[in-house]
Amino acid sequence: MEASLKLYEDSHYIHAFIVPNYAEPEGLLRDTIKRLANHRNAQTNYVIILAMEASEMGHAAKAESLAEYFKDSFLHFITTVHPSDIPGESRGKGSNVSYAARVGCSELIRRGLDRRRVILTVSDSDSSIPELYVQEVEKSFTQAEDPYFLLFAPPIFFSRNCFDVPAAVRMTDITWSAMVMSNLSNSRGIAFPCSTYSLSMVLAERVGFWDTDADSVGEDMHMMLKCFFKTDGMARCQPIFVPINLTNVQTSGYISNMYARYVQAKRHYNGIADVSYTLRNAFGVKDGNSTSDLISKKSSLYASPTFWFDKLIICIKVLEAHMIPVTSGWLMFAAVPLMQFVLFPPHSIVAIVDPADNPILTSDFYATLWNIVKIITVFLPFPLFATLAIYEYLHRFVDRELYRKTTIESRTWRNCFDYITLPIAAWLFMTIPSTIAALKRLYKTNDQYIVAEKFFDEERAD
């Protein structure tokens, strides 16, 4: 630990934190940036790139206020304003991050910084990034054989306002956190960052920064996919097991809070566009871009010898990430009950299949198969329950050890009753929005970008 701290104190790396935002409360942005300003190396090694949207009313005043507030807190404080009328762009976090990264990196080079020393960290507007995360990124970067092929991804954690939102919202984000942690455990480094992640300026420039079209709505997963394919499988995701604390979506009323989380879920599941992007790139369909072809030809000289196998794994993981939410709810809660109704109706009036033609009644094979399906349906959620049980322990441990919360301030045994809301949360915030996103993708590749409302009380910020 002392060696790691010494390495951090003597750091020659520059950390550029990109903070994209749109219609976020100024107090929330101030709190997020203030947490970074409290780090020991903030004034000598930290750069803030505040990524504003030109389409937001009052963005200039908000940016000016924040820049003035933090004028002596960082090495540099750069504000970028993403135009709303760039041809071919799809509105969202990805296009804002891409513009901010291009402008910010160009400005840092103009100011004399060595691109090999710059580590970019993409942050959400509510990301509470602990100093330990920065230390661990530097440690992994220094120890890696080739750090310029790595994305650094932490788990996410919701503990800032979790007791101020409905239990169904709380359970949705707990499940989301557990799934992100599980995803990061891949031993081959084929995993996906979520919300907050880091990579070198060298890698960002190598792959042409972030994509901005309709296929790149889910900017975090998409950037990992782009780095993987543009480097012929050399890019990898390095987990940094220091959780980033986020806020749950919160509004002033119960119904409005539930609706706000539903709006956020719909936006998240628009990332299903990555399925087509992954399959196109994995199976050799090129976009015809000459620059992309040039990058591909250069990187192919150093391609991973197991690229074909890694492509298969990444396809499976992308399909898992986007197809399970669409299908699991229907399979677990609808398929078996529906078939039960069709094959064994409660009354002969609603009978669809004649008993004489019912294969389950006339065939031992189909009867056995039907019983197996019912048993599988019953036990299907058990791996999720086991994952959530592990997460429950981790949540309390992180609250206690990292955030120094008391037992009363963290989750207690009473919060186990939150799990009663899981079926509601699964349908309202997973199955329905993911199904809508999948169906809309068939006929509409670009959708309106709506940010879920967030309430933030600056006086209560811990």
Coordinates of C-alpha atoms in Angstrom, one line a residue:
M1 CA 0.0 0.0 0.0
E2 CA 2.8 2.4 0.9
A3 CA 4.6 1.6 -2.4
S4 CA 1.4 2.3 -4.3
L5 CA 0.9 5.6 -2.5
K6 CA 4.5 6.6 -3.2
L7 CA 4.0 5.8 -6.9
Y8 CA 0.9 8.0 -6.9
E9 CA 2.5 10.9 -5.1
D10 CA 5.4 10.9 -7.6
S11 CA 3.0 10.5 -10.6
H12 CA 4.0 12.0 -13.9
Y13 CA 0.6 11.1 -15.5
I14 CA -2.0 13.7 -16.3
H15 CA -5.6 12.7 -15.6
A16 CA -8.2 14.4 -17.9
F17 CA -11.7 13.9 -16.5
I18 CA -14.4 14.4 -19.2
V19 CA -17.7 15.4 -17.5
P20 CA -20.5 15.3 -20.2
N21 CA -23.8 16.8 -19.0
Y22 CA -27.1 18.0 -20.3
A23 CA -29.7 19.7 -18.2
E24 CA -28.1 18.5 -15.0
P25 CA -28.4 20.5 -11.8
E26 CA -25.4 22.8 -11.3
G27 CA -25.2 21.7 -7.7
L28 CA -24.7 18.1 -8.8
L29 CA -21.9 19.0 -11.2
R30 CA -20.2 21.1 -8.6
D31 CA -20.4 18.3 -6.1
T32 CA -19.0 15.8 -8.6
I33 CA -16.1 18.0 -9.5
K34 CA -15.4 19.1 -5.9
R35 CA -14.8 15.4 -5.0
L36 CA -12.0 15.4 -7.6
A37 CA -10.7 18.7 -6.4
N38 CA -10.2 17.1 -2.9
H39 CA -7.7 14.6 -4.3
R40 CA -4.0 15.4 -3.4
N41 CA -2.8 15.6 -7.0
A42 CA -5.7 17.7 -8.3
Q43 CA -3.8 20.9 -8.7
T44 CA -0.7 19.4 -10.4
N45 CA -2.1 16.3 -12.3
Y46 CA -5.8 16.8 -12.9
V47 CA -7.6 18.4 -15.9
I48 CA -11.3 18.9 -16.0
I49 CA -13.0 18.9 -19.4
L50 CA -16.5 20.1 -18.8
A51 CA -18.5 19.0 -21.8
M52 CA -21.6 21.2 -22.3
E53 CA -24.3 20.9 -24.9
A54 CA -25.1 24.0 -27.0
S55 CA -28.8 23.0 -27.1
E56 CA -29.1 23.4 -23.3
M57 CA -30.5 26.8 -22.3
G58 CA -28.2 28.6 -19.9
H59 CA -25.2 26.3 -20.5
A60 CA -22.8 29.2 -20.9
A61 CA -23.7 30.7 -17.5
K62 CA -23.5 27.3 -15.8
A63 CA -20.1 26.6 -17.3
E64 CA -18.8 30.0 -16.4
S65 CA -20.0 29.6 -12.8
L66 CA -18.3 26.2 -12.4
A67 CA -15.1 27.4 -14.1
E68 CA -14.9 30.4 -11.7
Y69 CA -15.6 28.2 -8.7
F70 CA -12.8 25.8 -9.5
K71 CA -10.3 28.2 -11.1
D72 CA -7.5 27.4 -8.7
S73 CA -8.4 23.7 -8.0
F74 CA -6.9 21.9 -11.1
L75 CA -4.0 22.0 -13.5
H76 CA -6.4 23.0 -16.3
F77 CA -10.1 23.6 -16.5
I78 CA -11.4 23.3 -20.1
T79 CA -14.9 23.9 -21.2
T80 CA -16.2 22.5 -24.5
V81 CA -19.6 23.3 -26.1
H82 CA -20.9 20.5 -28.3
P83 CA -22.8 21.9 -31.3
S84 CA -26.3 20.5 -31.9
D85 CA -26.2 20.6 -35.7
I86 CA -23.2 18.4 -36.7
P87 CA -24.4 16.3 -39.7
G88 CA -24.6 12.6 -39.2
E89 CA -24.5 12.7 -35.4
S90 CA -26.9 11.1 -33.0
R91 CA -27.5 13.1 -29.9
G92 CA -26.4 11.6 -26.6
K93 CA -23.5 11.2 -24.2
G94 CA -21.3 9.6 -26.9
S95 CA -21.3 12.5 -29.3
N96 CA -20.7 15.0 -26.5
V97 CA -17.8 12.9 -25.1
S98 CA -16.3 12.6 -28.6
Y99 CA -16.4 16.3 -29.2
A100 CA -15.1 17.1 -25.8
A101 CA -12.2 14.6 -26.1
R102 CA -11.2 15.9 -29.5
V103 CA -11.2 19.5 -28.5
G104 CA -9.8 18.8 -25.0
C105 CA -6.9 16.6 -26.3
S106 CA -6.0 19.1 -28.9
E107 CA -5.9 21.9 -26.3
L108 CA -3.7 19.8 -24.0
I109 CA -1.3 19.1 -26.7
R110 CA -1.3 22.8 -27.6
R111 CA -0.4 23.5 -24.0
G112 CA 2.6 21.3 -24.2
L113 CA 1.5 18.0 -22.6
D114 CA 2.8 14.7 -23.8
R115 CA 0.0 12.6 -25.1
R116 CA 1.7 9.4 -23.7
R117 CA 1.2 10.8 -20.2
V118 CA -2.5 11.7 -20.5
I119 CA -5.1 9.3 -19.2
L120 CA -8.7 10.1 -20.1
T121 CA -11.5 9.3 -17.7
V122 CA -15.1 9.5 -18.9
S123 CA -17.3 10.4 -16.0
D124 CA -21.1 10.7 -15.5
S125 CA -22.3 14.0 -14.1
D126 CA -23.0 12.2 -10.8
S127 CA -19.9 10.0 -10.6
S128 CA -18.2 10.1 -7.2
I129 CA -14.7 9.0 -8.1
P130 CA -12.5 8.2 -5.1
E131 CA -8.8 8.9 -5.1
L132 CA -8.1 5.2 -4.7
Y133 CA -9.5 4.7 -8.2
V134 CA -7.0 7.0 -9.7
Q135 CA -4.2 5.4 -7.7
E136 CA -5.2 1.9 -9.0
V137 CA -5.5 3.1 -12.6
E138 CA -1.9 4.5 -12.4
K139 CA -0.7 1.3 -10.8
S140 CA -2.3 -0.9 -13.5
F141 CA -1.1 1.4 -16.2
T142 CA 2.5 1.3 -15.0
Q143 CA 2.5 -2.5 -14.5
A144 CA 0.8 -3.4 -17.8
E145 CA 2.9 -4.8 -20.6
D146 CA 1.2 -2.4 -23.1
P147 CA -1.1 0.0 -21.3
Y148 CA -2.0 1.8 -24.6
F149 CA -4.3 -1.1 -25.5
L150 CA -6.2 -1.0 -22.2
L151 CA -9.5 0.4 -21.0
F152 CA -9.8 0.6 -17.2
A153 CA -13.3 -0.2 -15.9
P154 CA -14.5 0.0 -12.3
P155 CA -17.7 -1.5 -10.9
I156 CA -20.6 0.9 -10.2
F157 CA -22.3 1.5 -6.9
F158 CA -25.5 3.3 -5.8
S159 CA -25.2 4.5 -2.3
R160 CA -25.5 8.3 -2.4
N161 CA -29.3 8.7 -2.3
C162 CA -30.5 5.1 -2.4
F163 CA -32.9 5.5 0.6
D164 CA -34.6 8.5 -1.0
V165 CA -36.0 6.6 -4.0
P166 CA -38.7 3.9 -4.3
A167 CA -37.6 0.4 -3.5
A168 CA -38.2 -0.8 -7.1
V169 CA -35.8 1.9 -8.4
R170 CA -33.3 0.9 -5.7
M171 CA -33.5 -2.8 -6.6
T172 CA -33.1 -2.0 -10.3
D173 CA -29.9 -0.2 -9.8
I174 CA -28.6 -2.8 -7.3
T175 CA -29.2 -5.5 -9.9
W176 CA -27.5 -3.3 -12.6
S177 CA -24.5 -3.0 -10.3
A178 CA -24.3 -6.7 -9.7
M179 CA -24.4 -7.5 -13.4
V180 CA -21.6 -5.0 -14.1
M181 CA -19.4 -6.6 -11.4
S182 CA -20.1 -10.0 -12.9
N183 CA -19.2 -8.8 -16.4
L184 CA -15.9 -7.4 -15.2
S185 CA -14.7 -10.8 -14.0
N186 CA -13.8 -12.1 -17.5
S187 CA -10.3 -13.6 -17.3
R188 CA -9.5 -12.7 -21.0
G189 CA -10.2 -9.0 -20.5
I190 CA -13.3 -9.1 -22.7
A191 CA -15.7 -7.1 -20.6
F192 CA -17.5 -3.8 -20.9
P193 CA -17.2 -0.6 -18.9
C194 CA -20.3 1.1 -17.6
S195 CA -20.8 4.8 -16.9
T196 CA -17.2 5.6 -15.8
Y197 CA -14.0 4.3 -17.3
S198 CA -10.4 5.4 -18.3
L199 CA -8.1 4.9 -21.3
S200 CA -5.0 6.6 -22.7
M201 CA -5.1 9.5 -25.1
V202 CA -3.0 7.4 -27.3
L203 CA -5.7 4.6 -27.6
A204 CA -8.4 7.2 -28.1
E205 CA -6.5 8.8 -31.0
R206 CA -5.6 5.4 -32.4
V207 CA -9.2 4.4 -32.9
G208 CA -10.5 7.8 -34.0
F209 CA -12.1 8.8 -30.6
W210 CA -15.7 8.0 -29.9
D211 CA -18.3 7.2 -32.6
T212 CA -21.2 9.6 -32.9
D213 CA -23.7 7.8 -35.2
A214 CA -26.9 6.0 -34.3
D215 CA -25.0 2.7 -33.6
S216 CA -23.1 4.3 -30.7
V217 CA -25.9 5.3 -28.3
G218 CA -24.4 3.1 -25.6
E219 CA -21.2 5.0 -25.6
D220 CA -19.4 3.0 -22.8
M221 CA -19.9 -0.5 -24.3
H222 CA -19.5 0.8 -27.8
M223 CA -16.1 2.4 -27.1
M224 CA -14.8 -0.9 -25.8
L225 CA -16.1 -2.7 -28.9
K226 CA -14.6 -0.1 -31.2
C227 CA -11.2 -0.3 -29.5
F228 CA -11.4 -4.1 -29.7
F229 CA -12.2 -4.3 -33.4
K230 CA -10.0 -1.3 -34.5
T231 CA -7.0 -3.0 -32.9
D232 CA -7.8 -6.5 -34.2
G233 CA -8.4 -7.8 -30.7
M234 CA -5.5 -6.3 -29.0
A235 CA -7.5 -3.9 -26.8
R236 CA -8.6 -5.3 -23.5
C237 CA -10.7 -4.2 -20.5
Q238 CA -8.8 -4.1 -17.2
P239 CA -11.0 -4.1 -14.1
I240 CA -10.2 -1.6 -11.4
F241 CA -12.0 -2.9 -8.3
V242 CA -12.7 0.4 -6.7
P243 CA -16.5 1.2 -7.0
I244 CA -17.7 4.5 -8.4
N245 CA -20.6 5.8 -6.4
L246 CA -23.5 7.1 -8.4
T247 CA -26.9 8.6 -7.6
N248 CA -30.2 6.9 -8.3
V249 CA -32.6 8.8 -10.5
Q250 CA -34.7 10.9 -8.1
T251 CA -37.6 13.2 -8.4
S252 CA -40.0 14.8 -6.0
G253 CA -42.9 12.2 -6.2
Y254 CA -43.2 8.4 -6.1
I255 CA -45.0 8.1 -9.5
S256 CA -42.7 10.7 -11.2
N257 CA -39.7 8.9 -9.7
M258 CA -40.8 5.6 -11.2
Y259 CA -41.5 7.2 -14.5
A260 CA -38.1 9.0 -14.5
R261 CA -36.3 5.6 -14.0
Y262 CA -38.4 4.1 -16.8
V263 CA -37.3 6.9 -19.1
Q264 CA -33.7 6.2 -18.1
A265 CA -34.1 2.5 -18.8
K266 CA -35.5 3.2 -22.3
R267 CA -32.4 5.3 -23.1
H268 CA -30.1 2.6 -21.7
Y269 CA -31.6 -0.1 -23.8
N270 CA -31.2 1.9 -27.0
G271 CA -27.7 0.5 -26.8
I272 CA -29.1 -2.6 -28.5
A273 CA -27.7 -1.0 -31.6
D274 CA -24.3 -2.5 -30.5
V275 CA -25.6 -5.9 -31.5
S276 CA -25.6 -5.1 -35.2
Y277 CA -22.3 -3.2 -34.9
T278 CA -20.7 -6.2 -33.2
L279 CA -21.9 -8.7 -35.7
R280 CA -21.0 -6.6 -38.7
N281 CA -17.4 -6.1 -37.4
A282 CA -17.0 -9.6 -36.1
F283 CA -17.9 -11.2 -39.5
G284 CA -15.9 -8.9 -41.7
V285 CA -18.5 -6.4 -43.0
K286 CA -16.5 -3.1 -43.5
D287 CA -18.0 0.4 -43.5
G288 CA -15.9 1.4 -46.5
N289 CA -14.2 4.3 -44.6
S290 CA -10.7 4.7 -45.9
T291 CA -9.3 5.9 -42.6
S292 CA -10.8 2.9 -40.8
D293 CA -9.3 0.6 -43.5
L294 CA -5.9 2.2 -42.9
I295 CA -6.1 1.7 -39.2
S296 CA -7.2 -1.9 -39.7
K297 CA -4.3 -2.7 -42.0
K298 CA -1.8 -1.2 -39.6
S299 CA -3.2 -2.9 -36.5
S300 CA -3.6 -6.3 -38.3
L301 CA 0.2 -6.6 -38.2
Y302 CA 0.0 -7.0 -34.4
A303 CA -3.4 -8.8 -34.3
S304 CA -4.1 -11.1 -31.4
P305 CA -3.4 -14.7 -32.4
T306 CA -6.7 -15.7 -30.8
F307 CA -8.7 -12.9 -32.5
W308 CA -11.2 -15.3 -34.0
F309 CA -12.0 -16.9 -30.7
D310 CA -12.1 -13.5 -28.9
K311 CA -14.5 -12.3 -31.6
L312 CA -16.8 -15.2 -30.8
I313 CA -16.7 -14.5 -27.1
I314 CA -17.4 -10.8 -27.5
C315 CA -20.4 -11.6 -29.8
I316 CA -21.8 -13.9 -27.1
K317 CA -21.3 -11.3 -24.4
V318 CA -23.0 -8.6 -26.4
L319 CA -25.9 -10.8 -27.2
E320 CA -26.1 -11.8 -23.5
A321 CA -26.1 -8.2 -22.5
H322 CA -28.9 -7.2 -24.8
M323 CA -30.9 -10.3 -25.5
I324 CA -31.4 -11.6 -22.0
P325 CA -33.2 -8.4 -20.8
V326 CA -35.5 -8.7 -23.9
T327 CA -36.3 -12.4 -23.5
S328 CA -35.9 -13.4 -19.8
G329 CA -39.0 -11.7 -18.5
W330 CA -41.2 -13.1 -21.2
L331 CA -39.7 -16.6 -20.8
M332 CA -39.9 -16.7 -16.9
F333 CA -43.2 -14.9 -16.3
A334 CA -45.2 -15.3 -19.5
A335 CA -44.1 -18.4 -21.6
V336 CA -44.9 -21.1 -19.1
P337 CA -48.1 -19.6 -17.7
L338 CA -49.3 -19.0 -21.3
M339 CA -48.6 -22.5 -22.4
Q340 CA -50.2 -23.7 -19.1
F341 CA -53.4 -21.8 -20.1
V342 CA -53.3 -23.1 -23.7
L343 CA -52.6 -26.8 -22.8
F344 CA -54.5 -27.0 -19.5
P345 CA -57.3 -24.4 -19.7
P346 CA -59.3 -23.7 -16.5
H347 CA -62.5 -24.4 -18.3
S348 CA -63.5 -26.3 -21.4
I349 CA -65.1 -23.1 -22.8
V350 CA -61.7 -21.5 -23.3
A351 CA -60.1 -24.7 -24.5
I352 CA -57.9 -24.2 -27.5
V353 CA -56.3 -27.7 -27.8
D354 CA -58.5 -30.7 -27.6
P355 CA -57.4 -33.1 -24.8
A356 CA -57.1 -35.9 -27.4
D357 CA -54.6 -33.8 -29.3
N358 CA -52.7 -32.6 -26.3
P359 CA -49.1 -34.0 -26.7
I360 CA -48.4 -33.7 -23.0
L361 CA -51.4 -35.9 -22.2
T362 CA -50.8 -38.4 -25.0
S363 CA -47.0 -38.7 -24.9
D364 CA -44.7 -39.6 -22.0
F365 CA -41.8 -37.8 -23.8
Y366 CA -43.6 -34.5 -24.1
A367 CA -45.0 -34.8 -20.5
T368 CA -41.4 -35.3 -19.2
L369 CA -40.2 -32.4 -21.3
W370 CA -43.0 -30.2 -20.0
N371 CA -42.1 -31.0 -16.4
I372 CA -38.4 -30.2 -17.1
V373 CA -39.3 -26.8 -18.5
K374 CA -41.4 -26.0 -15.4
I375 CA -38.6 -27.0 -13.1
I376 CA -36.1 -24.9 -15.0
T377 CA -38.4 -22.0 -14.9
V378 CA -38.7 -22.3 -11.1
F379 CA -34.9 -22.4 -10.7
L380 CA -33.9 -20.0 -13.4
P381 CA -33.8 -16.9 -11.0
F382 CA -31.6 -18.7 -8.4
P383 CA -28.2 -17.7 -9.9
L384 CA -29.5 -14.1 -9.9
F385 CA -30.5 -14.5 -6.2
A386 CA -27.1 -15.8 -5.4
T387 CA -25.4 -12.9 -7.2
L388 CA -27.6 -10.4 -5.3
A389 CA -26.8 -12.1 -2.0
I390 CA -23.1 -11.6 -2.7
Y391 CA -23.7 -8.1 -3.7
E392 CA -25.7 -7.4 -0.5
Y393 CA -22.6 -8.3 1.5
L394 CA -20.3 -6.2 -0.7
H395 CA -22.6 -3.2 -0.5
R396 CA -22.4 -3.1 3.2
F397 CA -18.7 -3.7 3.2
V398 CA -18.0 -0.9 0.7
D399 CA -20.2 1.5 2.7
R400 CA -18.4 0.7 5.9
E401 CA -14.8 0.4 4.7
L402 CA -14.6 2.9 1.7
Y403 CA -17.2 5.5 2.6
R404 CA -17.0 5.2 6.3
K405 CA -20.7 4.9 6.8
T406 CA -22.2 3.7 10.1
T407 CA -24.4 0.5 10.2
I408 CA -27.5 2.7 10.3
E409 CA -26.5 4.6 7.2
S410 CA -26.0 1.5 5.1
R411 CA -28.4 -1.3 4.1
T412 CA -29.7 -3.4 7.0
W413 CA -31.7 -6.6 7.2
R414 CA -34.9 -4.5 6.8
N415 CA -33.8 -3.7 3.2
C416 CA -34.2 -7.4 2.3
F417 CA -37.8 -6.6 1.9
D418 CA -36.8 -4.5 -1.1
Y419 CA -36.5 -7.7 -3.0
I420 CA -40.2 -8.1 -3.0
T421 CA -40.3 -5.4 -5.7
L422 CA -38.0 -7.4 -8.0
P423 CA -40.8 -8.6 -10.3
I424 CA -42.1 -5.0 -10.7
A425 CA -38.6 -3.7 -11.3
A426 CA -37.8 -6.5 -13.8
W427 CA -40.9 -5.8 -15.9
L428 CA -41.1 -2.0 -15.7
F429 CA -37.3 -1.2 -15.9
M430 CA -36.0 -4.2 -17.9
T431 CA -38.4 -6.3 -19.9
I432 CA -40.7 -3.6 -21.3
P433 CA -38.1 -0.9 -22.1
S434 CA -35.7 -3.4 -23.6
T435 CA -38.5 -5.0 -25.8
I436 CA -39.6 -1.5 -27.0
A437 CA -36.0 -0.6 -27.8
A438 CA -35.5 -3.9 -29.8
L439 CA -38.7 -3.5 -31.8
K440 CA -38.1 0.2 -32.5
R441 CA -34.6 -0.7 -33.8
L442 CA -36.2 -2.7 -36.6
Y443 CA -37.7 0.4 -38.2
K444 CA -36.1 3.5 -36.5
T445 CA -32.4 3.8 -36.0
N446 CA -32.4 7.2 -34.4
D447 CA -34.5 8.2 -31.4
Q448 CA -35.0 11.3 -29.3
Y449 CA -32.5 11.7 -26.6
I450 CA -34.2 12.4 -23.3
V451 CA -32.4 12.8 -20.0
A452 CA -34.2 11.5 -16.9
E453 CA -34.9 14.1 -14.3
K454 CA -32.6 14.2 -11.3
F455 CA -33.1 15.9 -8.0
F456 CA -30.0 17.0 -6.0
D457 CA -29.8 18.6 -2.6
E458 CA -26.4 20.2 -2.4
E459 CA -26.7 20.8 1.3
R460 CA -27.3 17.1 2.0
A461 CA -24.4 15.9 -0.2
D462 CA -22.1 13.7 1.8

